[in-house]
Amino acid sequence: RRRRRPGSANCATSSGRERDASMMASYGSSSSIPKNARGKEDNFVKVATLKDLQKENRLHLKVGGRRVSLLRHKEEIYCLDSICYHTGGPLTLGDIEELVPGDPCIKCPWHSHPISLKTGKKYSKGVEFDSNGKVKRVKAWAPGKRVSQRCFQTKIDSEGNIFADITYPDDQKVGSDRYATDEMAASCFSKALEQKKR
């Protein structure tokens, strides 16, 4: 099965071409990410260092034409599409909370959709109705069955370099794919980021 690099339809990862990683925006990091930085494993590319995440625990990047964010939560590093699958909101500017212990979620600031940082699944509460159509019981938070937001694997080497695998199978589309390379959605994200900095 061939895997492609997002934003580059004519380049398969097996071609041997190096991927680019360039800074989209960050919360105060002025460091730039070197172009053509390749990870030690086939599909991993260097996207940042732990030092880049020291100040705000978030870094927003453009990697291979795709907008992604690195988030540090409880000493774990997560990488996911920056822009929300739902309506293109600035998902990774939202608050992180654990609705279920051990599965941190980020809440989109626009519509409060909680998304698992580990799986990209949207959390919701089920509702049971009685025979008259009135709410009988609201169930506990639970993840949905399908992935809504694309998440990517990360690895950290002994020198504190962070690598991410931003590839995925062509036949496994998720909701956030439609906004990840969209310039208008990226512009909205950048504006929301600037407002948050103020």
mmCIF file of N, CA, C and O in Angstrom, residues 64-132:
data_model
loop_
_atom_site.group_PDB
_atom_site.id
_atom_site.type_symbol
_atom_site.label_atom_id
_atom_site.label_comp_id
_atom_site.label_asym_id
_atom_site.label_seq_id
_atom_site.Cartn_x
_atom_site.Cartn_y
_atom_site.Cartn_z
ATOM 1 N N GLY A 64 4.904 19.627 5.208
ATOM 2 C CA GLY A 64 4.464 19.011 3.954
ATOM 3 C C GLY A 64 3.162 19.606 3.446
ATOM 4 O O GLY A 64 2.344 18.904 2.875
ATOM 5 N N GLY A 65 2.923 20.894 3.693
ATOM 6 C CA GLY A 65 1.711 21.557 3.247
ATOM 7 C C GLY A 65 0.532 21.411 4.189
ATOM 8 O O GLY A 65 -0.530 21.970 3.961
ATOM 9 N N ARG A 66 0.714 20.675 5.283
ATOM 10 C CA ARG A 66 -0.372 20.394 6.229
ATOM 11 C C ARG A 66 -0.154 21.179 7.521
ATOM 12 O O ARG A 66 0.951 21.230 8.030
ATOM 13 N N ARG A 67 -1.225 21.780 8.062
ATOM 14 C CA ARG A 67 -1.126 22.499 9.332
ATOM 15 C C ARG A 67 -1.320 21.514 10.470
ATOM 16 O O ARG A 67 -2.373 20.881 10.580
ATOM 17 N N VAL A 68 -0.298 21.383 11.299
ATOM 18 C CA VAL A 68 -0.349 20.485 12.447
ATOM 19 C C VAL A 68 0.111 21.249 13.683
ATOM 20 O O VAL A 68 0.763 22.287 13.578
ATOM 21 N N SER A 69 -0.218 20.712 14.839
ATOM 22 C CA SER A 69 0.218 21.301 16.100
ATOM 23 C C SER A 69 0.847 20.233 16.967
ATOM 24 O O SER A 69 0.385 19.092 17.001
ATOM 25 N N LEU A 70 1.912 20.625 17.649
ATOM 26 C CA LEU A 70 2.513 19.789 18.680
ATOM 27 C C LEU A 70 2.019 20.328 20.012
ATOM 28 O O LEU A 70 2.057 21.537 20.250
ATOM 29 N N LEU A 71 1.552 19.438 20.864
ATOM 30 C CA LEU A 71 1.047 19.821 22.174
ATOM 31 C C LEU A 71 1.728 18.969 23.224
ATOM 32 O O LEU A 71 1.823 17.740 23.071
ATOM 33 N N ARG A 72 2.197 19.609 24.289
ATOM 34 C CA ARG A 72 2.750 18.849 25.411
ATOM 35 C C ARG A 72 1.732 18.898 26.540
ATOM 36 O O ARG A 72 1.300 19.969 26.960
ATOM 37 N N HIS A 73 1.349 17.712 27.020
ATOM 38 C CA HIS A 73 0.409 17.602 28.137
ATOM 39 C C HIS A 73 0.911 16.496 29.054
ATOM 40 O O HIS A 73 1.078 15.346 28.623
ATOM 41 N N LYS A 74 1.178 16.840 30.289
ATOM 42 C CA LYS A 74 1.690 15.880 31.281
ATOM 43 C C LYS A 74 2.888 15.107 30.735
ATOM 44 O O LYS A 74 2.944 13.880 30.798
ATOM 45 N N GLU A 75 3.812 15.835 30.166
ATOM 46 C CA GLU A 75 5.081 15.303 29.643
ATOM 47 C C GLU A 75 4.932 14.363 28.440
ATOM 48 O O GLU A 75 5.885 13.719 28.040
ATOM 49 N N GLU A 76 3.754 14.265 27.879
ATOM 50 C CA GLU A 76 3.561 13.530 26.623
ATOM 51 C C GLU A 76 3.472 14.546 25.491
ATOM 52 O O GLU A 76 2.926 15.635 25.670
ATOM 53 N N ILE A 77 3.990 14.185 24.321
ATOM 54 C CA ILE A 77 3.927 15.055 23.151
ATOM 55 C C ILE A 77 2.924 14.459 22.165
ATOM 56 O O ILE A 77 3.024 13.290 21.793
ATOM 57 N N TYR A 78 1.966 15.276 21.755
ATOM 58 C CA TYR A 78 0.942 14.863 20.805
ATOM 59 C C TYR A 78 1.065 15.715 19.551
ATOM 60 O O TYR A 78 1.449 16.881 19.618
ATOM 61 N N CYS A 79 0.728 15.141 18.423
ATOM 62 C CA CYS A 79 0.722 15.873 17.155
ATOM 63 C C CYS A 79 -0.599 15.574 16.455
ATOM 64 O O CYS A 79 -0.985 14.412 16.319
ATOM 65 N N LEU A 80 -1.300 16.630 16.035
ATOM 66 C CA LEU A 80 -2.567 16.451 15.336
ATOM 67 C C LEU A 80 -2.816 17.634 14.417
ATOM 68 O O LEU A 80 -2.141 18.668 14.508
ATOM 69 N N ASP A 81 -3.778 17.467 13.512
ATOM 70 C CA ASP A 81 -4.160 18.574 12.645
ATOM 71 C C ASP A 81 -4.583 19.758 13.505
ATOM 72 O O ASP A 81 -5.335 19.599 14.464
ATOM 73 N N SER A 82 -4.120 20.954 13.144
ATOM 74 C CA SER A 82 -4.413 22.164 13.912
ATOM 75 C C SER A 82 -5.860 22.603 13.797
ATOM 76 O O SER A 82 -6.423 23.183 14.721
ATOM 77 N N ILE A 83 -6.460 22.347 12.640
ATOM 78 C CA ILE A 83 -7.768 22.909 12.319
ATOM 79 C C ILE A 83 -8.848 21.844 12.509
ATOM 80 O O ILE A 83 -8.724 20.718 12.025
ATOM 81 N N CYS A 84 -9.907 22.226 13.203
ATOM 82 C CA CYS A 84 -10.959 21.284 13.596
ATOM 83 C C CYS A 84 -11.703 20.695 12.399
ATOM 84 O O CYS A 84 -12.033 21.405 11.450
ATOM 85 N N TYR A 85 -12.002 19.430 12.494
ATOM 86 C CA TYR A 85 -12.728 18.713 11.439
ATOM 87 C C TYR A 85 -14.145 19.258 11.245
ATOM 88 O O TYR A 85 -14.716 19.160 10.165
ATOM 89 N N HIS A 86 -14.739 19.828 12.279
ATOM 90 C CA HIS A 86 -16.162 20.166 12.288
ATOM 91 C C HIS A 86 -16.496 21.311 11.334
ATOM 92 O O HIS A 86 -17.238 21.124 10.377
ATOM 93 N N THR A 87 -15.939 22.495 11.590
ATOM 94 C CA THR A 87 -16.196 23.634 10.704
ATOM 95 C C THR A 87 -14.937 24.465 10.472
ATOM 96 O O THR A 87 -15.027 25.650 10.150
ATOM 97 N N GLY A 88 -13.777 23.865 10.638
ATOM 98 C CA GLY A 88 -12.534 24.582 10.358
ATOM 99 C C GLY A 88 -12.095 25.529 11.449
ATOM 100 O O GLY A 88 -11.338 26.468 11.194
ATOM 101 N N GLY A 89 -12.519 25.305 12.678
ATOM 102 C CA GLY A 89 -12.139 26.166 13.801
ATOM 103 C C GLY A 89 -10.718 25.895 14.277
ATOM 104 O O GLY A 89 -10.100 24.899 13.917
ATOM 105 N N PRO A 90 -10.182 26.790 15.122
ATOM 106 C CA PRO A 90 -8.804 26.667 15.621
ATOM 107 C C PRO A 90 -8.711 25.677 16.784
ATOM 108 O O PRO A 90 -8.466 26.051 17.928
ATOM 109 N N LEU A 91 -8.907 24.408 16.492
ATOM 110 C CA LEU A 91 -9.004 23.362 17.514
ATOM 111 C C LEU A 91 -7.856 23.411 18.516
ATOM 112 O O LEU A 91 -8.074 23.387 19.721
ATOM 113 N N THR A 92 -6.629 23.474 18.040
ATOM 114 C CA THR A 92 -5.482 23.306 18.936
ATOM 115 C C THR A 92 -5.169 24.554 19.760
ATOM 116 O O THR A 92 -4.181 24.574 20.483
ATOM 117 N N LEU A 93 -6.041 25.559 19.696
ATOM 118 C CA LEU A 93 -5.938 26.699 20.604
ATOM 119 C C LEU A 93 -6.843 26.497 21.820
ATOM 120 O O LEU A 93 -6.860 27.313 22.731
ATOM 121 N N GLY A 94 -7.600 25.399 21.817
ATOM 122 C CA GLY A 94 -8.551 25.125 22.890
ATOM 123 C C GLY A 94 -7.895 24.591 24.148
ATOM 124 O O GLY A 94 -6.698 24.317 24.204
ATOM 125 N N ASP A 95 -8.728 24.437 25.178
ATOM 126 C CA ASP A 95 -8.275 23.916 26.470
ATOM 127 C C ASP A 95 -8.172 22.401 26.420
ATOM 128 O O ASP A 95 -8.948 21.731 25.744
ATOM 129 N N ILE A 96 -7.222 21.868 27.190
ATOM 130 C CA ILE A 96 -7.042 20.421 27.306
ATOM 131 C C ILE A 96 -7.595 19.975 28.646
ATOM 132 O O ILE A 96 -7.326 20.590 29.676
ATOM 133 N N GLU A 97 -8.388 18.926 28.625
ATOM 134 C CA GLU A 97 -8.928 18.351 29.854
ATOM 135 C C GLU A 97 -9.089 16.848 29.660
ATOM 136 O O GLU A 97 -9.104 16.358 28.540
ATOM 137 N N GLU A 98 -9.195 16.145 30.775
ATOM 138 C CA GLU A 98 -9.395 14.695 30.709
ATOM 139 C C GLU A 98 -10.832 14.378 31.117
ATOM 140 O O GLU A 98 -11.168 14.380 32.282
ATOM 141 N N LEU A 99 -11.676 14.120 30.120
ATOM 142 C CA LEU A 99 -13.062 13.738 30.385
ATOM 143 C C LEU A 99 -13.120 12.318 30.924
ATOM 144 O O LEU A 99 -13.983 11.967 31.709
ATOM 145 N N VAL A 100 -12.179 11.513 30.457
ATOM 146 C CA VAL A 100 -11.996 10.145 30.921
ATOM 147 C C VAL A 100 -10.536 10.050 31.355
ATOM 148 O O VAL A 100 -9.642 10.423 30.581
ATOM 149 N N PRO A 101 -10.246 9.600 32.568
ATOM 150 C CA PRO A 101 -8.857 9.544 33.027
ATOM 151 C C PRO A 101 -7.952 8.797 32.039
ATOM 152 O O PRO A 101 -8.301 7.737 31.539
ATOM 153 N N GLY A 102 -6.813 9.396 31.741
ATOM 154 C CA GLY A 102 -5.837 8.779 30.855
ATOM 155 C C GLY A 102 -6.022 9.078 29.381
ATOM 156 O O GLY A 102 -5.227 8.640 28.561
ATOM 157 N N ASP A 103 -7.076 9.812 29.023
ATOM 158 C CA ASP A 103 -7.299 10.158 27.615
ATOM 159 C C ASP A 103 -7.559 11.664 27.507
ATOM 160 O O ASP A 103 -8.700 12.111 27.519
ATOM 161 N N PRO A 104 -6.476 12.456 27.412
ATOM 162 C CA PRO A 104 -6.661 13.909 27.331
ATOM 163 C C PRO A 104 -7.366 14.316 26.041
ATOM 164 O O PRO A 104 -7.137 13.739 24.986
ATOM 165 N N CYS A 105 -8.253 15.286 26.182
ATOM 166 C CA CYS A 105 -9.019 15.807 25.046
ATOM 167 C C CYS A 105 -8.768 17.301 24.918
ATOM 168 O O CYS A 105 -8.547 17.993 25.903
ATOM 169 N N ILE A 106 -8.836 17.783 23.695
ATOM 170 C CA ILE A 106 -8.760 19.215 23.457
ATOM 171 C C ILE A 106 -10.136 19.661 22.989
ATOM 172 O O ILE A 106 -10.766 18.990 22.177
ATOM 173 N N LYS A 107 -10.612 20.778 23.547
ATOM 174 C CA LYS A 107 -11.950 21.286 23.216
ATOM 175 C C LYS A 107 -11.831 22.422 22.221
ATOM 176 O O LYS A 107 -11.132 23.397 22.462
ATOM 177 N N CYS A 108 -12.512 22.299 21.110
ATOM 178 C CA CYS A 108 -12.484 23.342 20.101
ATOM 179 C C CYS A 108 -13.097 24.618 20.684
ATOM 180 O O CYS A 108 -14.195 24.579 21.250
ATOM 181 N N PRO A 109 -12.412 25.758 20.549
ATOM 182 C CA PRO A 109 -12.952 27.009 21.095
ATOM 183 C C PRO A 109 -14.225 27.482 20.408
ATOM 184 O O PRO A 109 -14.953 28.286 20.965
ATOM 185 N N TRP A 110 -14.509 27.014 19.211
ATOM 186 C CA TRP A 110 -15.703 27.465 18.495
ATOM 187 C C TRP A 110 -16.969 26.753 18.950
ATOM 188 O O TRP A 110 -17.977 27.378 19.182
ATOM 189 N N HIS A 111 -16.942 25.428 19.022
ATOM 190 C CA HIS A 111 -18.167 24.676 19.318
ATOM 191 C C HIS A 111 -18.012 23.681 20.467
ATOM 192 O O HIS A 111 -18.890 22.853 20.684
ATOM 193 N N SER A 112 -16.897 23.736 21.162
ATOM 194 C CA SER A 112 -16.636 22.896 22.350
ATOM 195 C C SER A 112 -16.633 21.397 22.086
ATOM 196 O O SER A 112 -16.873 20.602 22.986
ATOM 197 N N HIS A 113 -16.372 20.982 20.858
ATOM 198 C CA HIS A 113 -16.249 19.546 20.578
ATOM 199 C C HIS A 113 -14.957 19.029 21.215
ATOM 200 O O HIS A 113 -13.875 19.497 20.880
ATOM 201 N N PRO A 114 -15.038 18.064 22.149
ATOM 202 C CA PRO A 114 -13.822 17.494 22.720
ATOM 203 C C PRO A 114 -13.275 16.377 21.829
ATOM 204 O O PRO A 114 -13.999 15.475 21.428
ATOM 205 N N ILE A 115 -11.987 16.476 21.518
ATOM 206 C CA ILE A 115 -11.316 15.511 20.640
ATOM 207 C C ILE A 115 -10.164 14.865 21.414
ATOM 208 O O ILE A 115 -9.330 15.561 21.998
ATOM 209 N N SER A 116 -10.086 13.556 21.373
ATOM 210 C CA SER A 116 -8.999 12.840 22.037
ATOM 211 C C SER A 116 -7.669 13.161 21.361
ATOM 212 O O SER A 116 -7.548 13.073 20.136
ATOM 213 N N LEU A 117 -6.672 13.534 22.161
ATOM 214 C CA LEU A 117 -5.334 13.782 21.619
ATOM 215 C C LEU A 117 -4.652 12.486 21.193
ATOM 216 O O LEU A 117 -3.747 12.515 20.371
ATOM 217 N N LYS A 118 -5.083 11.367 21.735
ATOM 218 C CA LYS A 118 -4.469 10.076 21.412
ATOM 219 C C LYS A 118 -5.040 9.448 20.151
ATOM 220 O O LYS A 118 -4.306 8.861 19.365
ATOM 221 N N THR A 119 -6.366 9.559 19.981
ATOM 222 C CA THR A 119 -7.012 8.828 18.885
ATOM 223 C C THR A 119 -7.654 9.712 17.823
ATOM 224 O O THR A 119 -7.948 9.247 16.734
ATOM 225 N N GLY A 120 -7.934 10.979 18.149
ATOM 226 C CA GLY A 120 -8.632 11.857 17.216
ATOM 227 C C GLY A 120 -10.134 11.624 17.180
ATOM 228 O O GLY A 120 -10.840 12.197 16.360
ATOM 229 N N LYS A 121 -10.638 10.815 18.103
ATOM 230 C CA LYS A 121 -12.078 10.566 18.161
ATOM 231 C C LYS A 121 -12.773 11.653 18.977
ATOM 232 O O LYS A 121 -12.225 12.131 19.970
ATOM 233 N N LYS A 122 -13.972 12.018 18.546
ATOM 234 C CA LYS A 122 -14.770 13.021 19.250
ATOM 235 C C LYS A 122 -15.485 12.357 20.415
ATOM 236 O O LYS A 122 -16.071 11.290 20.272
ATOM 237 N N TYR A 123 -15.430 13.014 21.572
ATOM 238 C CA TYR A 123 -16.157 12.541 22.741
ATOM 239 C C TYR A 123 -17.552 13.151 22.764
ATOM 240 O O TYR A 123 -17.757 14.281 22.330
ATOM 241 N N SER A 124 -18.500 12.394 23.281
ATOM 242 C CA SER A 124 -19.863 12.903 23.463
ATOM 243 C C SER A 124 -20.522 12.126 24.591
ATOM 244 O O SER A 124 -20.003 11.114 25.054
ATOM 245 N N LYS A 125 -21.673 12.638 25.005
ATOM 246 C CA LYS A 125 -22.465 11.960 26.033
ATOM 247 C C LYS A 125 -23.720 11.410 25.376
ATOM 248 O O LYS A 125 -24.442 12.141 24.698
ATOM 249 N N GLY A 126 -23.966 10.124 25.577
ATOM 250 C CA GLY A 126 -25.182 9.525 25.061
ATOM 251 C C GLY A 126 -26.371 9.904 25.922
ATOM 252 O O GLY A 126 -26.223 10.236 27.103
ATOM 253 N N VAL A 127 -27.542 9.865 25.349
ATOM 254 C CA VAL A 127 -28.767 10.215 26.073
ATOM 255 C C VAL A 127 -29.787 9.104 25.884
ATOM 256 O O VAL A 127 -29.980 8.608 24.778
ATOM 257 N N GLU A 128 -30.447 8.713 26.969
ATOM 258 C CA GLU A 128 -31.553 7.752 26.904
ATOM 259 C C GLU A 128 -32.859 8.498 27.131
ATOM 260 O O GLU A 128 -32.943 9.371 28.002
ATOM 261 N N PHE A 129 -33.863 8.149 26.356
ATOM 262 C CA PHE A 129 -35.175 8.781 26.483
ATOM 263 C C PHE A 129 -36.193 7.762 26.994
ATOM 264 O O PHE A 129 -36.086 6.568 26.704
ATOM 265 N N ASP A 130 -37.189 8.240 27.719
ATOM 266 C CA ASP A 130 -38.260 7.349 28.153
ATOM 267 C C ASP A 130 -39.298 7.225 27.040
ATOM 268 O O ASP A 130 -39.150 7.816 25.968
ATOM 269 N N SER A 131 -40.359 6.476 27.277
ATOM 270 C CA SER A 131 -41.379 6.237 26.246
ATOM 271 C C SER A 131 -42.130 7.511 25.846
ATOM 272 O O SER A 131 -42.746 7.566 24.786
ATOM 273 N N ASN A 132 -42.071 8.560 26.667
ATOM 274 C CA ASN A 132 -42.720 9.836 26.352
ATOM 275 C C ASN A 132 -41.788 10.808 25.632
ATOM 276 O O ASN A 132 -42.175 11.943 25.363
#
